[in-house]
Coordinates of C-alpha atoms (C1' of nucleotides) in Angstrom, one line a residue:
Chain A
M1357 CA -3.4 15.6 19.0
S1358 CA -2.7 17.4 15.8
G1359 CA 0.7 18.9 16.7
P1360 CA 1.6 22.3 17.9
H1361 CA 1.5 24.0 14.5
L1362 CA -1.6 24.2 12.5
S1363 CA -1.2 25.2 8.9
E1364 CA -3.0 28.2 7.6
Q1365 CA -5.6 26.1 5.9
E1366 CA -6.2 24.1 9.1
V1367 CA -6.7 27.3 11.0
I1368 CA -9.2 28.5 8.5
R1369 CA -11.2 25.3 8.7
R1370 CA -11.3 25.5 12.5
E1371 CA -12.6 29.0 12.2
A1372 CA -15.3 27.8 9.8
L1373 CA -16.2 25.1 12.3
A1374 CA -16.7 27.7 15.0
E1375 CA -18.7 29.9 12.7
L1376 CA -21.0 27.0 11.7
R1377 CA -21.7 26.5 15.4
N1378 CA -22.4 30.2 15.8
L1379 CA -25.0 29.8 13.0
G1380 CA -26.6 26.9 15.0
I1381 CA -25.3 24.3 12.6
D1382 CA -23.9 21.1 14.2
P1383 CA -20.8 20.1 12.2
Y1384 CA -21.1 16.6 13.5
P1385 CA -24.9 16.0 13.8
P1386 CA -26.1 12.8 15.5
E1387 CA -29.2 12.2 13.3
A1388 CA -29.1 9.6 10.6
F1389 CA -29.2 10.9 7.1
P1390 CA -31.5 8.6 5.1
I1391 CA -30.1 7.8 1.6
S1392 CA -32.3 7.0 -1.3
H1393 CA -29.6 6.2 -3.8
T1394 CA -25.9 5.8 -4.2
P1395 CA -24.2 8.0 -6.8
K1396 CA -23.3 4.8 -8.7
E1397 CA -27.0 3.8 -8.8
I1398 CA -28.0 7.2 -10.2
L1399 CA -25.3 7.2 -12.8
S1400 CA -26.1 3.7 -14.0
Q1401 CA -29.9 3.8 -13.8
F1402 CA -30.9 7.4 -14.8
K1403 CA -32.6 7.7 -18.1
D1404 CA -33.6 11.1 -19.6
E1405 CA -37.0 9.9 -20.7
E1406 CA -37.8 8.8 -17.1
A1407 CA -36.6 12.0 -15.4
E1408 CA -40.0 12.3 -13.7
H1409 CA -39.0 9.3 -11.6
W1410 CA -35.9 11.1 -10.4
T1411 CA -37.4 14.1 -8.7
E1412 CA -36.6 13.2 -5.1
V1413 CA -33.2 11.7 -4.4
S1414 CA -31.2 11.8 -1.3
I1415 CA -27.5 11.1 -1.5
A1416 CA -24.5 11.6 0.8
G1417 CA -20.8 11.7 0.3
R1418 CA -17.6 13.8 0.4
L1419 CA -17.3 17.1 -1.3
M1420 CA -14.4 16.7 -3.7
S1421 CA -14.5 19.8 -5.9
R1422 CA -16.4 23.0 -6.3
R1423 CA -16.8 25.4 -9.1
I1424 CA -18.5 28.5 -7.8
Q1425 CA -20.0 30.8 -10.4
G1426 CA -21.7 33.6 -8.5
K1427 CA -25.3 32.6 -7.9
A1428 CA -24.9 29.1 -9.1
S1429 CA -22.3 26.4 -8.5
F1430 CA -21.2 23.0 -9.5
A1431 CA -19.7 20.6 -7.1
V1432 CA -18.6 16.9 -7.1
L1433 CA -19.7 14.6 -4.5
M1434 CA -17.9 11.2 -4.0
D1435 CA -19.3 8.2 -2.3
S1436 CA -17.8 4.7 -2.3
G1437 CA -15.4 5.9 -5.0
T1438 CA -18.1 7.1 -7.4
R1439 CA -18.2 10.8 -8.2
I1440 CA -21.4 12.6 -9.1
Q1441 CA -21.9 16.2 -10.0
L1442 CA -24.1 18.5 -8.0
Y1443 CA -25.7 21.7 -9.1
F1444 CA -26.5 24.4 -6.5
N1445 CA -28.6 27.5 -7.3
R1446 CA -28.7 30.3 -4.7
D1447 CA -32.3 31.2 -5.1
E1448 CA -33.4 27.6 -4.9
I1449 CA -31.3 26.8 -1.8
C1450 CA -32.5 30.1 -0.3
P1451 CA -36.0 30.9 -1.6
G1452 CA -36.5 33.9 0.8
E1453 CA -34.6 37.1 1.5
D1454 CA -31.9 35.4 3.6
K1455 CA -29.2 34.1 1.4
T1456 CA -26.9 33.0 4.3
L1457 CA -27.2 29.3 3.6
Y1458 CA -25.8 29.7 0.1
N1459 CA -23.6 32.7 0.4
T1460 CA -22.0 31.9 3.7
V1461 CA -22.6 28.2 4.6
F1462 CA -22.1 26.7 1.2
K1463 CA -19.7 29.1 -0.4
K1464 CA -17.5 30.0 2.6
L1465 CA -17.9 27.5 5.4
L1466 CA -18.0 24.3 3.5
D1467 CA -14.6 22.9 2.5
L1468 CA -13.4 20.3 0.1
G1469 CA -13.4 17.0 2.0
D1470 CA -16.5 17.8 4.1
I1471 CA -19.1 15.0 4.2
I1472 CA -22.6 16.3 3.2
G1473 CA -26.0 15.0 2.4
V1474 CA -28.1 16.5 -0.3
K1475 CA -31.6 16.2 -1.5
G1476 CA -32.7 17.1 -5.0
F1477 CA -33.6 15.9 -8.5
V1478 CA -31.6 14.3 -11.2
F1479 CA -31.1 16.0 -14.6
R1480 CA -28.7 16.1 -17.4
T1481 CA -26.7 19.3 -18.1
R1482 CA -26.2 20.9 -21.5
V1483 CA -22.8 19.3 -21.7
G1484 CA -24.5 15.9 -21.0
E1485 CA -23.4 15.1 -17.5
I1486 CA -25.9 13.5 -15.1
T1487 CA -26.2 15.9 -12.2
V1488 CA -28.2 16.2 -9.0
H1489 CA -29.9 19.6 -8.8
V1490 CA -29.7 20.3 -5.1
T1491 CA -32.8 21.6 -3.3
S1492 CA -31.3 21.2 0.2
F1493 CA -28.1 20.1 1.8
T1494 CA -26.9 19.1 5.3
L1495 CA -23.4 19.1 6.7
L1496 CA -22.8 15.6 8.0
A1497 CA -19.1 15.8 9.1
K1498 CA -16.6 18.7 8.8
S1499 CA -13.2 17.9 7.6
L1500 CA -10.4 19.8 9.4
R1501 CA -7.5 19.0 7.1
P1502 CA -7.1 19.8 3.4
L1503 CA -7.1 16.7 1.1
P1504 CA -4.4 16.4 -1.5
M1505 CA -5.9 17.7 -4.7
V1506 CA -5.6 15.2 -7.5
K1507 CA -7.1 16.3 -10.8
T1508 CA -7.9 14.4 -13.8
D1509 CA -8.6 15.9 -17.2
A1510 CA -11.0 14.8 -19.9
E1511 CA -8.4 12.4 -21.5
G1512 CA -8.0 10.7 -18.1
N1513 CA -4.6 12.2 -17.4
T1514 CA -3.9 12.6 -13.7
Y1515 CA -2.2 15.7 -12.3
D1516 CA -0.6 16.1 -8.9
A1517 CA -1.3 12.5 -7.8
F1518 CA -0.8 11.9 -4.1
S1519 CA 2.2 9.8 -4.8
D1520 CA 4.7 9.8 -1.9
P1521 CA 4.7 6.1 -0.9
E1522 CA 5.4 7.0 2.7
L1523 CA 2.5 9.3 3.0
R1524 CA 0.2 7.0 1.0
H1525 CA 0.9 4.0 3.3
R1526 CA 0.9 6.0 6.6
M1527 CA -2.4 7.7 5.6
R1528 CA -4.1 5.0 3.6
Y1529 CA -7.4 6.6 4.3
V1530 CA -6.3 9.6 2.3
D1531 CA -4.7 7.5 -0.4
M1532 CA -8.0 5.6 -0.8
L1533 CA -9.9 8.8 -1.1
V1534 CA -7.9 10.7 -3.6
N1535 CA -6.1 8.1 -5.7
D1536 CA -8.4 6.3 -8.1
G1537 CA -7.9 2.6 -8.2
V1538 CA -6.5 2.1 -4.7
K1539 CA -9.8 1.2 -3.2
D1540 CA -10.5 -1.1 -6.2
T1541 CA -7.5 -3.3 -5.3
F1542 CA -8.8 -3.8 -1.8
I1543 CA -12.3 -4.6 -3.0
L1544 CA -10.8 -7.2 -5.4
R1545 CA -8.7 -8.6 -2.5
S1546 CA -11.9 -9.0 -0.4
R1547 CA -13.7 -10.7 -3.3
I1548 CA -10.8 -13.0 -4.0
I1549 CA -10.9 -14.2 -0.4
S1550 CA -14.7 -14.6 -0.4
S1551 CA -14.5 -16.5 -3.7
M1552 CA -12.0 -18.8 -2.2
R1553 CA -14.3 -19.4 0.8
R1554 CA -17.2 -20.1 -1.4
F1555 CA -15.2 -22.6 -3.4
F1556 CA -14.1 -24.5 -0.3
D1557 CA -17.4 -24.3 1.4
S1558 CA -19.1 -25.7 -1.7
K1559 CA -16.9 -28.8 -1.3
G1560 CA -18.1 -29.2 2.2
W1561 CA -14.7 -28.3 3.8
L1562 CA -14.9 -26.5 7.2
E1563 CA -13.4 -23.1 8.0
V1564 CA -11.7 -23.2 11.4
E1565 CA -9.6 -21.1 13.7
T1566 CA -6.5 -22.2 15.5
P1567 CA -4.3 -20.5 18.0
V1568 CA -2.3 -17.4 17.0
L1569 CA -0.5 -17.5 20.3
Q1570 CA 1.6 -20.7 20.5
A1571 CA 3.9 -22.1 23.1
I1572 CA 5.9 -23.9 20.4
H1573 CA 6.3 -22.1 17.0
G1574 CA 6.1 -25.0 14.7
G1575 CA 5.1 -25.8 11.1
A1576 CA 7.6 -23.6 9.2
A1577 CA 11.1 -22.4 9.2
A1578 CA 11.2 -18.8 10.3
R1579 CA 12.0 -16.7 13.4
P1580 CA 9.0 -15.8 15.4
F1581 CA 7.8 -12.7 17.3
T1582 CA 8.0 -13.4 21.0
T1583 CA 5.6 -12.2 23.6
H1584 CA 4.8 -13.1 27.2
H1585 CA 1.8 -14.3 29.1
N1586 CA 1.6 -12.5 32.5
S1587 CA -0.5 -14.9 34.6
L1588 CA 1.1 -18.0 33.2
D1589 CA 4.4 -16.3 33.3
M1590 CA 5.6 -18.0 30.2
P1591 CA 6.8 -16.9 26.7
L1592 CA 4.4 -17.3 23.9
Y1593 CA 5.0 -16.9 20.2
L1594 CA 2.9 -15.4 17.4
R1595 CA 2.4 -18.2 15.0
I1596 CA 4.7 -18.6 12.0
A1597 CA 2.4 -21.3 10.7
N1598 CA -0.8 -23.1 11.7
E1599 CA 0.0 -26.4 9.9
L1600 CA 0.5 -28.6 13.0
Y1601 CA -2.9 -27.4 14.5
L1602 CA -4.8 -28.1 11.4
K1603 CA -3.3 -31.6 11.2
R1604 CA -4.5 -32.2 14.8
L1605 CA -8.0 -31.5 13.5
L1606 CA -7.5 -34.2 10.8
V1607 CA -6.6 -36.6 13.6
G1608 CA -9.8 -35.4 15.4
G1609 CA -11.9 -36.5 12.5
L1610 CA -12.5 -33.3 10.4
N1611 CA -11.7 -34.5 6.9
G1612 CA -11.5 -31.1 5.2
V1613 CA -10.4 -28.0 7.1
Y1614 CA -9.1 -24.7 6.1
E1615 CA -8.1 -21.5 7.8
I1616 CA -7.5 -18.0 6.4
G1617 CA -5.6 -15.8 8.8
K1618 CA -2.5 -13.9 9.7
M1619 CA 1.0 -15.4 10.2
F1620 CA 3.9 -13.5 11.7
R1621 CA 7.5 -13.9 10.8
N1622 CA 10.3 -11.9 12.3
E1623 CA 12.3 -11.5 9.2
G1624 CA 13.3 -8.9 6.7
M1625 CA 10.8 -6.7 4.8
D1626 CA 10.8 -6.1 1.1
R1627 CA 8.6 -5.9 -1.9
T1628 CA 7.2 -9.4 -1.3
H1629 CA 7.5 -9.7 2.5
N1630 CA 5.6 -8.1 5.4
P1631 CA 6.1 -9.2 9.0
E1632 CA 2.5 -10.2 9.2
F1633 CA 0.8 -11.7 6.2
T1634 CA -2.3 -13.6 5.3
S1635 CA -2.2 -17.3 4.5
M1636 CA -4.8 -19.8 3.6
E1637 CA -4.0 -23.4 4.6
I1638 CA -6.2 -26.3 3.7
Y1639 CA -6.0 -30.0 4.5
V1640 CA -8.1 -32.7 2.8
A1641 CA -8.1 -36.3 4.0
Y1642 CA -7.5 -39.3 1.7
Q1643 CA -5.9 -37.1 -1.0
D1644 CA -2.3 -36.7 -2.2
Y1645 CA -0.4 -33.9 -3.8
H1646 CA -1.3 -34.8 -7.3
W1647 CA -5.0 -34.3 -6.5
M1648 CA -4.0 -31.1 -4.7
M1649 CA -2.4 -29.7 -7.9
T1650 CA -5.6 -30.2 -9.8
M1651 CA -7.7 -28.7 -7.0
T1652 CA -5.4 -25.7 -6.9
E1653 CA -5.8 -25.2 -10.7
Q1654 CA -9.6 -25.3 -10.3
L1655 CA -9.5 -23.0 -7.4
L1656 CA -7.4 -20.3 -9.1
E1657 CA -9.2 -20.6 -12.4
N1658 CA -12.5 -20.2 -10.5
I1659 CA -11.4 -17.2 -8.5
A1660 CA -10.1 -15.5 -11.7
K1661 CA -13.4 -16.1 -13.5
E1662 CA -15.5 -15.0 -10.5
V1663 CA -13.6 -12.0 -9.5
L1664 CA -12.0 -10.7 -12.7
G1665 CA -14.4 -12.2 -15.2
S1666 CA -11.4 -13.6 -17.1
T1667 CA -8.7 -16.2 -16.5
Q1668 CA -6.1 -13.8 -18.0
V1669 CA -4.4 -11.0 -16.0
E1670 CA -2.2 -8.3 -17.4
F1671 CA 0.9 -8.0 -15.4
D1672 CA 3.8 -5.7 -16.3
G1673 CA 3.1 -6.1 -20.0
K1674 CA 2.8 -9.9 -19.6
T1675 CA -0.4 -11.9 -19.7
L1676 CA -0.8 -14.4 -16.9
E1677 CA -3.1 -17.3 -17.8
F1678 CA -4.9 -18.8 -14.8
K1679 CA -6.8 -21.4 -16.8
G1680 CA -5.5 -24.9 -15.9
P1681 CA -3.8 -27.2 -16.3
Y1682 CA -0.6 -25.6 -15.3
K1683 CA 2.8 -26.9 -16.2
R1684 CA 4.1 -29.6 -13.8
I1685 CA 7.8 -30.2 -13.6
S1686 CA 10.1 -31.6 -11.0
L1687 CA 12.6 -29.4 -9.3
F1688 CA 15.5 -31.2 -10.8
D1689 CA 14.0 -31.3 -14.3
S1690 CA 13.3 -27.5 -14.1
I1691 CA 17.0 -26.9 -13.4
L1692 CA 17.9 -29.3 -16.2
E1693 CA 15.6 -27.5 -18.5
A1694 CA 16.9 -24.1 -17.6
T1695 CA 20.7 -24.9 -17.5
G1696 CA 21.1 -28.2 -19.4
V1697 CA 22.8 -29.6 -16.3
D1698 CA 21.3 -32.6 -14.4
I1699 CA 22.2 -32.0 -10.7
S1700 CA 19.9 -34.7 -9.4
Q1701 CA 22.7 -37.2 -8.7
M1702 CA 25.3 -34.7 -7.5
D1703 CA 26.5 -34.9 -3.9
E1704 CA 27.2 -31.9 -1.7
Q1705 CA 30.7 -31.5 -3.0
A1706 CA 29.7 -31.7 -6.7
L1707 CA 26.9 -29.2 -6.1
R1708 CA 29.3 -26.8 -4.4
E1709 CA 31.6 -27.0 -7.5
Q1710 CA 28.6 -26.5 -9.8
C1711 CA 27.6 -23.4 -7.8
K1712 CA 31.1 -22.0 -8.2
A1713 CA 31.0 -22.6 -11.9
W1714 CA 27.7 -20.7 -12.1
H1715 CA 29.0 -17.9 -9.8
I1716 CA 26.4 -18.6 -7.2
E1717 CA 27.5 -17.5 -3.8
V1718 CA 27.2 -20.2 -1.2
S1719 CA 28.3 -20.5 2.4
P1720 CA 30.0 -23.5 4.1
E1721 CA 27.1 -24.4 6.4
M1722 CA 24.8 -25.0 3.5
G1723 CA 23.8 -28.6 3.1
R1724 CA 22.8 -30.4 -0.1
G1725 CA 19.1 -29.3 0.1
K1726 CA 20.0 -25.7 0.7
L1727 CA 22.5 -25.8 -2.3
I1728 CA 19.8 -27.2 -4.6
D1729 CA 17.4 -24.5 -3.4
E1730 CA 20.1 -21.8 -4.1
I1731 CA 20.6 -23.1 -7.6
F1732 CA 16.8 -23.2 -8.2
G1733 CA 16.4 -19.7 -6.9
E1734 CA 19.2 -18.4 -9.1
K1735 CA 18.6 -20.3 -12.3
V1736 CA 14.9 -21.1 -12.5
E1737 CA 12.6 -19.2 -10.2
A1738 CA 12.5 -15.8 -12.0
S1739 CA 11.7 -17.5 -15.3
L1740 CA 8.5 -19.1 -14.0
I1741 CA 6.1 -16.5 -15.3
Q1742 CA 3.0 -18.6 -16.1
P1743 CA 1.6 -20.6 -13.1
T1744 CA 3.9 -23.6 -12.8
F1745 CA 4.0 -26.4 -10.3
I1746 CA 7.5 -27.3 -9.2
T1747 CA 7.4 -30.8 -7.6
D1748 CA 9.5 -33.3 -5.6
Y1749 CA 11.8 -31.5 -3.3
P1750 CA 14.8 -32.9 -1.3
L1751 CA 13.7 -34.5 1.9
I1752 CA 15.9 -32.4 4.2
M1753 CA 14.2 -29.1 3.2
T1754 CA 10.8 -30.5 4.0
P1755 CA 10.3 -32.1 7.4
L1756 CA 6.5 -32.3 7.3
A1757 CA 6.0 -34.0 3.9
K1758 CA 5.7 -37.6 3.0
K1759 CA 8.7 -39.4 1.3
H1760 CA 8.2 -39.7 -2.4
R1761 CA 6.5 -42.9 -3.4
N1762 CA 9.3 -43.8 -5.9
K1763 CA 12.0 -41.2 -5.9
E1764 CA 14.7 -41.8 -3.3
G1765 CA 15.6 -38.8 -1.1
L1766 CA 12.7 -36.7 -2.2
V1767 CA 9.3 -35.8 -0.8
E1768 CA 5.9 -35.4 -2.3
R1769 CA 5.8 -31.6 -2.4
F1770 CA 4.9 -28.9 -4.9
E1771 CA 5.2 -25.2 -4.9
L1772 CA 3.2 -23.0 -7.3
F1773 CA 5.1 -20.2 -8.9
I1774 CA 3.5 -17.2 -10.7
N1775 CA 5.4 -14.4 -12.2
G1776 CA 8.7 -15.6 -10.7
K1777 CA 7.3 -15.7 -7.1
E1778 CA 6.2 -18.5 -4.9
V1779 CA 2.5 -18.4 -4.3
A1780 CA 1.6 -21.8 -2.9
N1781 CA 3.2 -24.8 -1.2
A1782 CA 1.7 -28.2 -0.7
Y1783 CA 2.5 -31.8 0.4
S1784 CA 1.3 -35.2 0.6
E1785 CA 1.3 -34.8 4.4
L1786 CA 3.6 -37.0 6.5
N1787 CA 1.4 -39.1 8.8
D1788 CA 3.9 -41.7 9.9
P1789 CA 4.6 -40.7 13.6
I1790 CA 7.9 -42.6 13.7
D1791 CA 9.2 -41.0 10.6
Q1792 CA 7.9 -37.6 11.8
R1793 CA 9.8 -37.9 15.0
Q1794 CA 13.0 -38.7 13.1
R1795 CA 12.5 -35.7 10.9
F1796 CA 12.1 -33.4 13.8
Q1797 CA 15.3 -34.9 15.3
D1798 CA 17.1 -34.1 12.0
Q1799 CA 15.9 -30.6 12.4
L1800 CA 17.2 -30.5 16.0
E1801 CA 20.6 -31.4 14.6
L1802 CA 20.4 -28.5 12.1
A1803 CA 19.5 -26.3 15.0
N1804 CA 22.5 -27.5 17.0
R1805 CA 24.7 -26.7 14.0
G1806 CA 23.4 -23.1 14.2
D1807 CA 20.4 -23.1 11.9
E1808 CA 18.1 -20.5 13.6
D1809 CA 15.2 -21.5 11.5
A1810 CA 15.2 -25.2 12.2
M1811 CA 11.8 -26.5 13.2
A1812 CA 11.1 -27.2 16.8
L1813 CA 9.9 -30.6 18.1
D1814 CA 6.3 -30.6 19.1
E1815 CA 5.6 -33.6 21.4
D1816 CA 1.8 -33.0 21.5
F1817 CA 1.7 -33.0 17.7
L1818 CA 3.6 -36.3 17.6
R1819 CA 1.2 -37.7 20.2
A1820 CA -1.7 -36.7 17.9
L1821 CA 0.0 -38.5 14.9
E1822 CA 0.5 -41.6 17.0
Y1823 CA -3.2 -41.8 17.4
G1824 CA -3.4 -41.9 13.6
M1825 CA -3.8 -39.2 11.1
P1826 CA -5.6 -40.1 7.8
P1827 CA -3.5 -39.7 4.7
A1828 CA -4.0 -36.2 3.5
S1829 CA -2.8 -33.4 1.3
G1830 CA -2.3 -29.9 2.5
L1831 CA -1.9 -26.7 0.7
G1832 CA -0.8 -23.2 1.8
I1833 CA -1.4 -20.1 -0.3
G1834 CA 0.1 -16.7 0.3
I1835 CA -3.0 -14.6 0.0
D1836 CA -1.1 -11.3 -0.3
R1837 CA 1.0 -12.6 -3.2
L1838 CA -2.0 -14.2 -4.9
V1839 CA -3.8 -10.9 -4.7
M1840 CA -0.7 -9.2 -6.1
M1841 CA -0.7 -11.6 -9.1
L1842 CA -4.4 -11.1 -9.7
T1843 CA -4.4 -7.4 -9.4
G1844 CA -1.2 -6.7 -11.2
H1845 CA 0.8 -5.2 -8.2
R1846 CA 4.5 -5.6 -7.8
S1847 CA 4.7 -4.6 -4.2
I1848 CA 3.0 -6.3 -1.2
Q1849 CA 2.4 -2.9 0.3
E1850 CA -0.1 -2.1 -2.5
V1851 CA -2.3 -5.0 -1.4
L1852 CA -2.1 -4.4 2.4
F1853 CA -4.2 -1.6 3.8
F1854 CA -1.6 -0.8 6.5
P1855 CA 1.8 -2.2 5.6
Q1856 CA 4.4 -2.3 8.4
M1857 CA 6.3 0.9 8.8
R1858 CA 8.6 2.5 11.3
P1859 CA 6.8 4.8 13.7
Q1860 CA 6.5 8.4 12.6
K1861 CA 8.5 11.0 14.6
D1862 CA 5.4 13.0 15.5
A1863 CA 2.0 12.0 14.4
Chain B
rG1155 C1' 21.9 -6.0 8.3
rA1156 C1' 24.7 -3.5 3.7
rA1157 C1' 24.9 -0.2 -0.5
rU1158 C1' 22.8 3.7 -3.5
rC1159 C1' 19.3 7.5 -4.0
rC1160 C1' 15.5 10.7 -1.8
rU1161 C1' 13.2 14.4 2.1
rU1162 C1' 11.7 22.3 0.1
rA1163 C1' 4.0 25.3 1.3
rG1164 C1' -1.9 21.0 2.6
rC1165 C1' -0.4 18.1 -2.3
rU1166 C1' 2.9 17.6 -6.8
rC1167 C1' 7.5 19.7 -7.8
rA1168 C1' 11.5 23.8 -9.4
rG1169 C1' 15.6 26.0 -6.9
rU1170 C1' 22.0 27.9 -11.1
rU1171 C1' 29.1 27.9 -8.5
rG1172 C1' 27.4 28.6 -1.6
rG1173 C1' 24.9 35.1 -2.2
rC1174 C1' 20.4 39.8 -1.1
rU1175 C1' 13.1 39.1 0.9
rA1176 C1' 13.2 30.6 -1.1
rG1177 C1' 9.6 30.0 -6.3
rA1178 C1' 5.5 27.5 -9.6
rG1179 C1' 0.8 24.8 -10.4
rC1180 C1' -3.2 23.0 -7.6
rA1181 C1' -5.3 24.0 -2.9
rC1182 C1' -6.4 28.4 0.6
rA1183 C1' -8.4 33.8 1.4
rA1184 C1' -10.8 38.2 -1.0
rC1185 C1' -13.6 40.2 -5.2
rA1186 C1' -16.3 39.1 -9.9
rC1187 C1' -19.3 35.5 -12.4
rU1188 C1' -26.7 31.6 -13.0
rU1189 C1' -24.9 25.0 -17.1
rU1190 C1' -19.4 24.5 -15.3
rU1191 C1' -16.2 20.2 -15.3
rA1192 C1' -8.1 20.2 -14.7
rA1193 C1' -14.1 26.2 -14.7
rU1194 C1' -12.3 31.3 -15.5
rG1195 C1' -10.3 36.5 -14.3
rU1196 C1' -7.9 39.9 -10.8
rU1197 C1' -5.5 40.4 -6.1
rG1198 C1' -3.5 38.3 -1.7
rG1199 C1' -1.8 35.0 2.3
rG1200 C1' 0.8 30.5 3.4
rG1201 C1' 7.8 27.7 4.7
rU1202 C1' 11.0 24.1 11.5
rC1203 C1' 14.0 23.9 3.3
rC1204 C1' 13.4 16.1 7.9
rU1205 C1' 16.4 16.8 12.8
rG1206 C1' 21.1 18.1 15.3
rG1207 C1' 26.0 19.6 14.7
rG1208 C1' 30.1 21.6 11.5
rU1209 C1' 32.7 24.5 7.5
rU1210 C1' 31.9 29.7 5.8
rC1211 C1' 31.5 36.7 5.9
rG1212 C1' 27.1 33.9 4.2
rA1213 C1' 24.2 27.1 3.8
rG1214 C1' 17.9 24.7 0.9
rC1215 C1' 22.8 23.7 -1.6
rC1216 C1' 29.2 21.6 1.1
rC1217 C1' 30.9 18.1 5.4
rC1218 C1' 29.5 14.8 9.8
rA1219 C1' 25.8 12.3 12.7
rG1220 C1' 20.8 10.9 13.3
rA1221 C1' 15.4 10.0 11.6
rG1222 C1' 12.0 8.4 7.9
rG1223 C1' 11.2 6.6 2.9
rA1224 C1' 12.4 4.1 -2.0
rU1225 C1' 15.4 0.7 -4.7
rU1226 C1' 18.8 -3.3 -4.9
rC1227 C1' 21.3 -7.1 -2.1
rA1228 C1' 21.4 -10.3 2.2
rC1229 C1' 18.0 -13.0 5.3
rC1230 C1' 13.2 -15.1 4.6
rA1231 C1' 7.4 -17.6 2.7

RNA sequence: GAAUCCUUAGCUCAGUUGGCUAGAGCACAACACUUUUAAUGUUGGGGUCCUGGGUUCGAGCCCCAGAGGAUUCACCA
């Protein structure tokens, strides 16, 4: 399990484990350890003038540091990220002649990282620190590996942080324990998602679950992970999107549905891409993408207020403002604004020449839509720091969106950009089954021309549309990226507990 | 997939032009210490220098191959 070679410190801890058993102490006792307070409650609620109410507390946590001074000791116990100081006194722990419990068990056989429970009273030390004066302690779980020792001084400077990204991500449990703030990000992540749920639920929209294993990987342009069902003896794909299933539910009469869940895309990994990622997709009947922009503003503003207590987030020295309304500008206008060039009327050849003039690398198989996308990515995207809606995309890039009500060749689509990254994508959803079939067929042609990502045709989805889908607007939000924006992280790995990594040689 | 950089003690890091027994801080062990808080003092132990080849009298260091990681690019929500 733990490899052939134990380090010196691991050997010593195993010896301590055996010695504890010799003394009749179970290092992993089965009994519950009832807790009266958390360290956080003690630190926030204790008042010196009410010390008589704090004579019997029972707390538990991990031993994070120890300062032994002969017959007395100070230690730090951490639980749920909050550290509280403990005071041990030999003659109070061991009132009789036998001082084993203090001299041997506490001083020699306990190690940093052990999980212990203590009972005692709360007081304030000379130096002013709220401290639990321990009258008895119980080992709850022995730790057999030394934790990285991260120290922080009075000014808040951190020394010897556990900083190797590989180790931090492979051993997130250690990262969370010893690096302050890591756990906070994940708590915020959880609150962001629950705030989003509350917002949707308060509108009466229904949270649903749709298949992760799909026979046809529709709804987005990406390569899938492939698996195999043994008894059906058929290939199945991990979903790259759930859009087509949620729309079937609109057909089925659910007028507001959303799903928060994992999507899987077999593509490259980098600072903003992980092979599995969390998306939120919502569809609301009888609405269009203009309505959806307003709803998105309200949603994000509400989350920021609820979770962060402010609509402003510091990011890399910039201040992101989540209070709506956000700037709304069409894709072509955003390019015009950034470059002074209007490309909206250019054909494929003209776009190609424009790319050349701007030194944007393009390949021959790129069509008009792809060229426009390249230009946008090169000239505009990175400059969209504040939340900005980019609207009205070329039809060819967007096979599931409704044609624009008055702009030829475009669809009713918007993407939300924050800090130069796409965070959300939404349409007025295409519900014309004849048009939808044609769009799928256009995709098939792209596929025949060698586009690996072209969307597959889903006959059952078309059948559903033929029964009639109410007009609707749909929105997808990349939860991981949204969390990055709201927590100020530049890497997706910092908002995923367990980002994808290559396997370790030997665990 | 490509380029560049990185990998030395449990953790964070030094390591000279290729030279004798590979160092530091924290952590660990022993001793001392009854209000400390990056506790302190004295002493000590701890290494597959990522792996495998090669060059050399001699490799942590140079060369080749591989593994893992980071960054950038490509691909991509």
